[in-house]
CSV table of C-alpha atoms and ligand atoms in Angstrom, one decimal:
chain,number,residue,atom,x,y,z
O,1085,MET,CA,-0.7,-14.7,-18.8
O,1086,THR,CA,-2.6,-11.8,-20.2
O,1087,ALA,CA,-4.2,-9.3,-17.9
O,1088,LYS,CA,-8.0,-8.8,-17.8
O,1089,ILE,CA,-8.8,-5.4,-19.4
O,1090,ILE,CA,-10.9,-3.3,-17.2
O,1091,ASP,CA,-13.4,-1.7,-19.6
O,1092,GLY,CA,-14.0,1.9,-18.3
O,1093,LYS,CA,-16.5,2.5,-21.2
O,1094,VAL,CA,-18.8,-0.2,-20.1
O,1095,ILE,CA,-18.5,0.5,-16.3
O,1096,ALA,CA,-19.0,4.2,-16.9
O,1097,ALA,CA,-22.1,3.5,-19.1
O,1098,GLU,CA,-23.6,1.3,-16.3
O,1099,LEU,CA,-22.9,4.0,-13.7
O,1100,ARG,CA,-24.5,6.7,-15.9
O,1101,ALA,CA,-27.6,4.5,-16.3
O,1102,ARG,CA,-27.9,4.0,-12.5
O,1103,VAL,CA,-27.6,7.8,-12.0
O,1104,ALA,CA,-30.3,8.4,-14.7
O,1105,ASP,CA,-32.6,5.9,-12.8
O,1106,GLU,CA,-32.1,7.8,-9.5
O,1107,VAL,CA,-32.5,11.2,-11.2
O,1108,ALA,CA,-35.9,10.0,-12.6
O,1109,ARG,CA,-36.9,8.7,-9.1
O,1110,VAL,CA,-36.1,12.0,-7.3
O,1111,LYS,CA,-37.9,13.9,-10.0
O,1112,ARG,CA,-40.9,11.7,-9.7
O,1113,GLU,CA,-41.0,11.4,-5.9
O,1114,HIS,CA,-39.7,14.8,-4.8
O,1115,ASN,CA,-40.0,17.0,-7.8
O,1116,LEU,CA,-36.2,17.6,-7.6
O,1117,VAL,CA,-34.2,18.1,-10.8
O,1118,PRO,CA,-30.5,18.0,-10.0
O,1119,GLY,CA,-28.6,20.8,-11.8
O,1120,LEU,CA,-24.9,21.2,-12.7
O,1121,ALA,CA,-23.3,24.5,-13.6
O,1122,VAL,CA,-20.0,24.4,-15.4
O,1123,VAL,CA,-17.9,27.5,-15.7
O,1124,LEU,CA,-15.4,27.7,-18.6
O,1125,VAL,CA,-13.0,30.6,-18.7
O,1126,GLY,CA,-11.1,31.2,-21.9
O,1127,ASN,CA,-11.0,28.8,-24.9
O,1128,ASP,CA,-8.5,26.1,-24.1
O,1129,PRO,CA,-9.4,23.4,-26.7
O,1130,ALA,CA,-9.0,20.4,-24.2
O,1131,SER,CA,-11.1,22.2,-21.6
O,1132,GLU,CA,-13.8,22.9,-24.3
O,1133,VAL,CA,-13.9,19.2,-25.2
O,1134,TYR,CA,-14.3,18.2,-21.5
O,1135,VAL,CA,-17.0,20.9,-20.9
O,1136,ARG,CA,-19.0,19.7,-24.0
O,1137,SER,CA,-18.9,16.1,-22.8
O,1138,LYS,CA,-20.0,17.1,-19.3
O,1139,HIS,CA,-23.0,19.1,-20.8
O,1140,THR,CA,-24.1,16.2,-23.0
O,1141,GLN,CA,-23.8,13.6,-20.3
O,1142,THR,CA,-25.6,15.7,-17.7
O,1143,GLN,CA,-28.5,16.2,-20.0
O,1144,ALA,CA,-28.6,12.6,-21.0
O,1145,ALA,CA,-28.9,11.6,-17.3
O,1146,GLY,CA,-32.0,13.8,-17.0
O,1147,MET,CA,-30.3,16.6,-15.0
O,1148,ALA,CA,-30.3,20.3,-15.8
O,1149,SER,CA,-27.0,21.6,-17.3
O,1150,PHE,CA,-26.0,25.3,-17.1
O,1151,GLU,CA,-23.0,26.4,-19.1
O,1152,HIS,CA,-21.2,29.7,-18.4
O,1153,LYS,CA,-18.5,30.8,-20.8
O,1154,LEU,CA,-16.4,33.7,-19.8
O,1155,PRO,CA,-13.6,35.4,-21.8
O,1156,ALA,CA,-10.0,34.6,-20.8
O,1157,ASP,CA,-9.5,38.2,-19.7
O,1158,VAL,CA,-12.4,38.1,-17.2
O,1159,SER,CA,-11.6,39.8,-14.0
O,1160,GLN,CA,-11.2,37.9,-10.7
O,1161,ALA,CA,-14.1,40.0,-9.3
O,1162,ASP,CA,-16.5,39.1,-12.2
O,1163,LEU,CA,-15.6,35.4,-11.9
O,1164,LEU,CA,-16.2,35.4,-8.1
O,1165,ALA,CA,-19.5,37.3,-8.7
O,1166,LEU,CA,-20.6,34.5,-11.0
O,1167,VAL,CA,-19.7,31.8,-8.4
O,1168,ALA,CA,-21.6,33.8,-5.7
O,1169,LYS,CA,-24.7,33.9,-8.0
O,1170,LEU,CA,-24.5,30.1,-8.7
O,1171,ASN,CA,-24.1,29.5,-4.9
O,1172,ARG,CA,-27.4,31.3,-4.4
O,1173,ASP,CA,-29.3,29.7,-7.3
O,1174,PRO,CA,-31.7,27.0,-6.0
O,1175,ALA,CA,-31.7,25.3,-9.4
O,1176,VAL,CA,-27.9,24.7,-9.2
O,1177,HIS,CA,-26.7,21.8,-7.0
O,1178,GLY,CA,-23.3,21.4,-8.4
O,1179,ILE,CA,-20.7,24.0,-9.5
O,1180,LEU,CA,-17.6,23.1,-11.4
O,1181,VAL,CA,-15.1,25.7,-12.5
O,1182,GLN,CA,-13.1,24.1,-15.3
O,1183,LEU,CA,-9.3,24.1,-14.4
O,1184,PRO,CA,-6.7,25.2,-15.3
O,1185,LEU,CA,-7.8,28.8,-15.2
O,1186,PRO,CA,-6.0,31.3,-17.5
O,1187,LYS,CA,-3.0,33.1,-16.0
O,1188,GLY,CA,-3.8,36.1,-13.8
O,1189,LEU,CA,-6.7,34.4,-12.0
O,1190,ASN,CA,-6.3,33.1,-8.5
O,1191,THR,CA,-7.5,29.4,-8.6
O,1192,GLU,CA,-7.4,29.0,-4.9
O,1193,ALA,CA,-9.6,32.0,-4.2
O,1194,VAL,CA,-12.1,30.7,-6.8
O,1195,ILE,CA,-12.2,27.2,-5.3
O,1196,ASN,CA,-12.6,28.7,-1.8
O,1197,ALA,CA,-15.6,30.8,-3.0
O,1198,ILE,CA,-17.6,27.7,-4.1
O,1199,ASP,CA,-20.3,26.7,-1.6
O,1200,PRO,CA,-18.8,23.4,-0.2
O,1201,ALA,CA,-22.3,21.8,-0.5
O,1202,LYS,CA,-22.2,22.4,-4.3
O,1203,ASP,CA,-18.5,21.6,-4.7
O,1204,VAL,CA,-18.9,18.6,-7.0
O,1205,ASP,CA,-15.2,18.6,-7.9
O,1206,GLY,CA,-14.4,18.0,-4.2
O,1207,LEU,CA,-11.6,20.5,-4.2
O,1208,HIS,CA,-12.8,23.0,-1.5
O,1209,PRO,CA,-10.7,22.7,1.6
O,1210,ASN,CA,-13.9,21.8,3.6
O,1211,ASN,CA,-14.4,18.7,1.4
O,1212,ALA,CA,-10.7,17.8,1.2
O,1213,GLY,CA,-10.4,18.1,5.0
O,1214,ARG,CA,-13.6,16.1,5.6
O,1215,LEU,CA,-12.4,13.4,3.3
O,1216,ALA,CA,-9.0,13.4,5.1
O,1217,GLY,CA,-10.8,13.2,8.4
O,1218,GLY,CA,-12.8,10.2,7.3
O,1219,PHE,CA,-16.1,12.1,7.3
O,1220,GLN,CA,-18.8,12.2,4.7
O,1221,ALA,CA,-17.6,14.5,1.8
O,1222,LEU,CA,-17.9,15.3,-1.8
O,1223,SER,CA,-14.8,13.7,-3.2
O,1224,PRO,CA,-12.9,14.4,-6.5
O,1225,CYS,CA,-14.3,12.5,-9.4
O,1226,THR,CA,-11.3,10.9,-10.9
O,1227,PRO,CA,-10.2,9.1,-7.6
O,1228,LEU,CA,-13.9,8.0,-7.1
O,1229,GLY,CA,-13.7,6.5,-10.6
O,1230,CYS,CA,-10.5,4.7,-9.8
O,1231,ILE,CA,-12.1,3.1,-6.7
O,1232,ILE,CA,-15.1,1.9,-8.7
O,1233,LEU,CA,-12.8,0.4,-11.4
O,1234,THR,CA,-10.8,-1.4,-8.8
O,1235,LYS,CA,-13.9,-2.7,-7.2
O,1236,SER,CA,-15.0,-4.2,-10.5
O,1237,VAL,CA,-12.1,-6.6,-10.0
O,1238,HIS,CA,-11.9,-6.9,-6.2
O,1239,ALA,CA,-15.1,-6.8,-4.1
O,1240,SER,CA,-13.0,-5.8,-1.1
O,1241,LEU,CA,-9.7,-3.9,-0.9
O,1242,GLU,CA,-9.3,-4.6,2.7
O,1243,GLY,CA,-5.7,-5.3,3.7
O,1244,MET,CA,-4.4,-5.0,0.1
O,1245,ASN,CA,-1.1,-3.1,-0.5
O,1246,ALA,CA,-1.8,-0.1,-2.7
O,1247,ILE,CA,0.6,2.4,-4.2
O,1248,VAL,CA,-0.5,5.8,-5.5
O,1249,ILE,CA,2.1,7.4,-7.7
O,1250,GLY,CA,1.5,11.2,-7.7
O,1251,ARG,CA,0.3,13.5,-4.9
O,1252,SER,CA,-1.8,16.2,-6.6
O,1253,ASN,CA,-4.9,17.6,-4.8
O,1254,LEU,CA,-7.0,16.5,-7.8
O,1255,VAL,CA,-5.9,12.9,-8.0
O,1256,GLY,CA,-3.2,11.4,-5.8
O,1257,ARG,CA,-4.0,12.8,-2.3
O,1258,PRO,CA,-7.8,12.2,-2.4
O,1259,LEU,CA,-7.2,8.7,-3.9
O,1260,VAL,CA,-5.1,7.8,-0.9
O,1261,GLN,CA,-7.9,8.9,1.5
O,1262,LEU,CA,-10.5,6.8,-0.5
O,1263,LEU,CA,-8.2,3.8,-0.4
O,1264,LEU,CA,-7.8,4.2,3.4
O,1265,ASN,CA,-11.6,4.3,3.7
O,1266,GLU,CA,-11.5,0.9,1.9
O,1267,ASN,CA,-9.0,-0.4,4.5
O,1268,ALA,CA,-6.2,-0.8,2.0
O,1269,THR,CA,-2.6,-0.3,3.2
O,1270,VAL,CA,-1.4,2.7,1.2
O,1271,THR,CA,2.0,4.0,0.0
O,1272,ILE,CA,2.0,7.4,-1.7
O,1273,ALA,CA,5.0,8.0,-4.1
O,1274,HIS,CA,6.1,11.2,-5.9
O,1275,SER,CA,9.0,12.7,-7.7
O,1276,ARG,CA,11.3,12.5,-4.6
O,1277,SER,CA,10.5,8.9,-3.8
O,1278,ARG,CA,13.4,6.5,-3.7
O,1279,ASP,CA,13.4,3.1,-5.6
O,1280,LEU,CA,10.0,3.5,-7.2
O,1281,PRO,CA,10.3,0.1,-9.0
O,1282,GLY,CA,10.9,-1.5,-5.6
O,1283,LEU,CA,7.9,0.2,-4.1
O,1284,VAL,CA,5.6,-0.7,-7.0
O,1285,LYS,CA,6.8,-4.4,-6.8
O,1286,GLN,CA,5.1,-4.7,-3.3
O,1287,ALA,CA,1.8,-3.5,-4.5
O,1288,ASP,CA,-1.4,-5.5,-5.2
O,1289,LEU,CA,-3.0,-2.3,-6.5
O,1290,VAL,CA,-1.0,0.2,-8.6
O,1291,TYR,CA,-2.4,3.7,-9.4
O,1292,ALA,CA,-0.3,5.8,-11.7
O,1293,ALA,CA,-1.2,9.6,-11.7
O,1294,VAL,CA,2.0,11.3,-12.9
O,1295,GLY,CA,1.7,12.6,-16.4
O,1296,ARG,CA,4.8,10.9,-17.7
O,1297,PRO,CA,4.2,8.6,-20.7
O,1298,GLU,CA,4.7,4.9,-20.0
O,1299,MET,CA,6.9,5.6,-16.9
O,1300,VAL,CA,5.8,2.5,-15.0
O,1301,ARG,CA,7.4,-0.5,-16.7
O,1302,GLY,CA,6.0,-4.1,-16.9
O,1303,ASP,CA,8.9,-5.5,-14.9
O,1304,TRP,CA,8.2,-3.1,-12.0
O,1305,LEU,CA,4.8,-4.9,-11.3
O,1306,LYS,CA,4.1,-7.7,-8.9
O,1307,PRO,CA,2.6,-10.6,-11.0
O,1308,GLY,CA,-1.2,-10.4,-10.9
O,1309,ALA,CA,-1.4,-6.8,-9.7
O,1310,THR,CA,-4.3,-4.6,-10.6
O,1311,VAL,CA,-3.2,-1.5,-12.5
O,1312,ILE,CA,-5.2,1.7,-12.7
O,1313,ASP,CA,-3.6,4.1,-15.2
O,1314,VAL,CA,-4.8,7.7,-14.6
O,1315,GLY,CA,-2.2,9.3,-16.9
O,1316,ILE,CA,-3.3,11.0,-20.2
O,1317,ASN,CA,-0.3,11.8,-22.3
O,1318,ARG,CA,-0.4,12.9,-26.0
O,1319,ILE,CA,2.7,11.7,-27.8
O,1320,PRO,CA,3.7,12.2,-31.5
O,1321,LYS,CA,3.3,9.4,-34.0
O,1322,GLU,CA,5.5,8.8,-37.0
O,1323,ASP,CA,2.8,10.2,-39.4
O,1324,GLY,CA,2.9,13.6,-37.6
O,1325,LYS,CA,-0.4,12.9,-35.7
O,1326,THR,CA,-0.5,12.2,-32.0
O,1327,ARG,CA,-1.8,9.3,-29.9
O,1328,LEU,CA,-2.8,9.0,-26.2
O,1329,VAL,CA,-0.8,6.8,-23.8
O,1330,GLY,CA,-1.0,6.4,-20.1
O,1331,ASP,CA,1.7,6.5,-17.4
O,1332,VAL,CA,2.1,2.7,-17.6
O,1333,ALA,CA,3.8,0.8,-20.4
O,1334,TYR,CA,0.6,-0.9,-21.4
O,1335,GLN,CA,1.9,-3.8,-23.6
O,1336,GLU,CA,4.5,-4.8,-21.1
O,1337,ALA,CA,2.1,-4.5,-18.2
O,1338,LEU,CA,-0.5,-6.7,-20.0
O,1339,GLU,CA,2.0,-9.6,-19.7
O,1340,VAL,CA,2.4,-9.3,-15.9
O,1341,ALA,CA,-0.7,-7.6,-14.4
O,1342,GLY,CA,-3.8,-9.4,-13.3
O,1343,ALA,CA,-6.0,-6.6,-14.5
O,1344,ILE,CA,-5.4,-3.2,-16.2
O,1345,THR,CA,-7.2,-0.1,-17.4
O,1346,PRO,CA,-6.5,1.0,-21.0
O,1347,VAL,CA,-5.8,4.6,-22.1
O,1348,PRO,CA,-8.0,5.7,-23.6
O,1349,GLY,CA,-11.1,3.8,-22.4
O,1350,GLY,CA,-10.3,3.4,-18.7
O,1351,VAL,CA,-10.2,6.1,-16.0
O,1352,GLY,CA,-11.0,9.0,-18.3
O,1353,GLN,CA,-14.5,7.5,-19.0
O,1354,MET,CA,-15.3,7.4,-15.3
O,1355,THR,CA,-14.5,11.0,-14.4
O,1356,VAL,CA,-17.6,12.5,-15.9
O,1357,ALA,CA,-19.8,9.6,-14.8
O,1358,CYS,CA,-18.6,10.3,-11.2
O,1359,LEU,CA,-19.3,14.0,-11.7
O,1360,LEU,CA,-23.0,13.1,-12.3
O,1361,VAL,CA,-22.9,10.9,-9.2
O,1362,ASN,CA,-21.6,13.9,-7.1
O,1363,THR,CA,-24.2,16.2,-8.6
O,1364,LEU,CA,-27.0,13.8,-7.7
O,1365,ARG,CA,-25.6,13.3,-4.2
O,1366,ALA,CA,-25.2,17.1,-3.7
O,1367,ALA,CA,-28.8,17.7,-4.9
O,1368,CYS,CA,-30.2,15.1,-2.5
O,1369,ALA,CA,-28.1,16.5,0.5
O,1370,ILE,CA,-29.2,20.1,-0.2
O,1371,ALA,CA,-32.8,19.0,-0.4
O,1372,GLY,CA,-32.5,17.1,2.9
O,1373,LEU,CA,-33.2,13.8,1.2
O,1374,PRO,CA,-31.5,10.5,2.0
O,1375,LYS,CA,-28.3,9.6,0.1
O,1376,PRO,CA,-29.3,8.2,-3.3
O,1377,ALA,CA,-28.7,4.6,-4.2
O,1378,VAL,CA,-25.7,5.4,-6.3
N,1259,LIG,P1,0.2,16.8,-11.4
N,1259,LIG,O1,1.2,17.3,-12.4
N,1259,LIG,O2,-0.5,17.8,-10.6
N,1259,LIG,O3,0.9,15.8,-10.4
N,1259,LIG,C1,1.8,14.8,-10.9
N,1259,LIG,C2,2.4,14.1,-9.7
N,1259,LIG,O4,3.3,13.1,-10.2
N,1259,LIG,C3,3.2,14.9,-8.7
N,1259,LIG,O5,2.8,14.6,-7.4
N,1259,LIG,C4,4.6,14.6,-9.0
N,1259,LIG,O6,5.4,14.6,-7.8
N,1259,LIG,C5,4.5,13.2,-9.5
N,1259,LIG,N1,5.7,12.9,-10.3
N,1259,LIG,C6,6.3,13.6,-11.3
N,1259,LIG,N2,7.3,13.0,-11.8
N,1259,LIG,C7,7.5,11.8,-11.1
N,1259,LIG,C8,8.4,10.8,-11.1
N,1259,LIG,N3,9.4,10.8,-12.0
N,1259,LIG,N4,8.3,9.8,-10.3
N,1259,LIG,C9,7.2,9.7,-9.4
N,1259,LIG,N5,6.3,10.7,-9.3
N,1259,LIG,C10,6.4,11.8,-10.1
N,1259,LIG,O7,-0.8,15.9,-12.2
N,1259,LIG,P2,-2.3,15.4,-12.0
N,1259,LIG,O8,-2.4,14.6,-10.7
N,1259,LIG,O9,-3.2,16.5,-12.2
N,1259,LIG,O10,-2.5,14.4,-13.2
N,1259,LIG,C11,-1.6,13.3,-13.4
N,1259,LIG,C12,-2.0,12.6,-14.7
N,1259,LIG,O11,-3.3,12.2,-14.7
N,1259,LIG,C13,-1.8,13.5,-15.9
N,1259,LIG,O12,-1.4,12.7,-17.0
N,1259,LIG,C14,-3.2,14.0,-16.2
N,1259,LIG,O13,-3.5,14.3,-17.5
N,1259,LIG,C15,-4.0,12.8,-15.8
N,1259,LIG,N6,-5.4,13.0,-15.4
N,1259,LIG,C16,-6.4,12.2,-15.9
N,1259,LIG,C17,-7.7,12.4,-15.5
N,1259,LIG,C18,-8.7,11.5,-16.0
N,1259,LIG,O14,-9.9,11.8,-16.0
N,1259,LIG,N7,-8.3,10.3,-16.5
N,1259,LIG,C19,-8.1,13.5,-14.6
N,1259,LIG,C20,-7.0,14.2,-14.0
N,1259,LIG,C21,-5.7,14.0,-14.4
N,1259,LIG,P3,5.8,16.0,-7.0
N,1259,LIG,O15,4.6,16.2,-6.2
N,1259,LIG,O16,7.0,15.6,-6.2
N,1259,LIG,O17,6.1,17.0,-8.0
């Protein structure tokens, strides 16, 4: 048996197209142009790549994109002043401060300063708390993408056994909450979990968000399981270059899983597409419009 490959590229492109349709509709019907502001502090090369792709995709969806680049040695006060200005700006409906921030800046204080209504990364404690309470919230983009990818395979996740490996605020914890909202039965594993292979063996749905190359082996999986690999790890090749691998041993998993996301071309593609969804939703909520159809 060879697993079905879940094509994140195709699914993300479809999602972006649906967002663009809804953006065109709210523009036409309500004269509303959703706007996303991205703040990049310093010049971390990986962050620069992400920010550029967010900018391009936001514009391609018909939204306004505002980029703010600040030097790595910006003061906490100046960064907070920019966030406060964006909170007040009526053209801005989503604010994303690219993480990680350079050393010396207090990430928690910056996240707390973002207006929760504009917190399209879903990291503000108001949104994290609302999500955990089962209330309407802006949820982090990568976990949202994981759910959409899973639902491309299973129309309903009700009663399925899911395991989330990793408990970060950005991925693991919010993903658990979204899976509970889908009525899955969820196990959350982390570095102190015992018998991880045994836990994974029980799961119909496996989410690996660890940051350890190819940690989850093929023989850990229950035959037919759906595997969503969030990990992005750069490992050296023999020719001195590097290649990307996930947290799952892909070739081994292909032989056992029912469906699996590749790395690259899986979850990574969905994250920015879901950022556009969140920006559109935030813009509609701020304008007092009904939730958009995406
Ligand atoms: P973190 O480093 O914040 O969290 C990693 C988690 O993995 C922690 O909860 C940690 O446990 C757990 N862990 C570490 N070692 C083990 C182990 N041996 N067994 C079981 N669990 C372990 O990472 P992130 O959540 O931010 O990211 C995870 C991965 O996902 C990374 O590769 C990252 O690059 C990728 N990523 C991809 C995105 C995308 O768009 N595709 C977006 C965001 C992240 P503990 O809490 O006990 O320390």
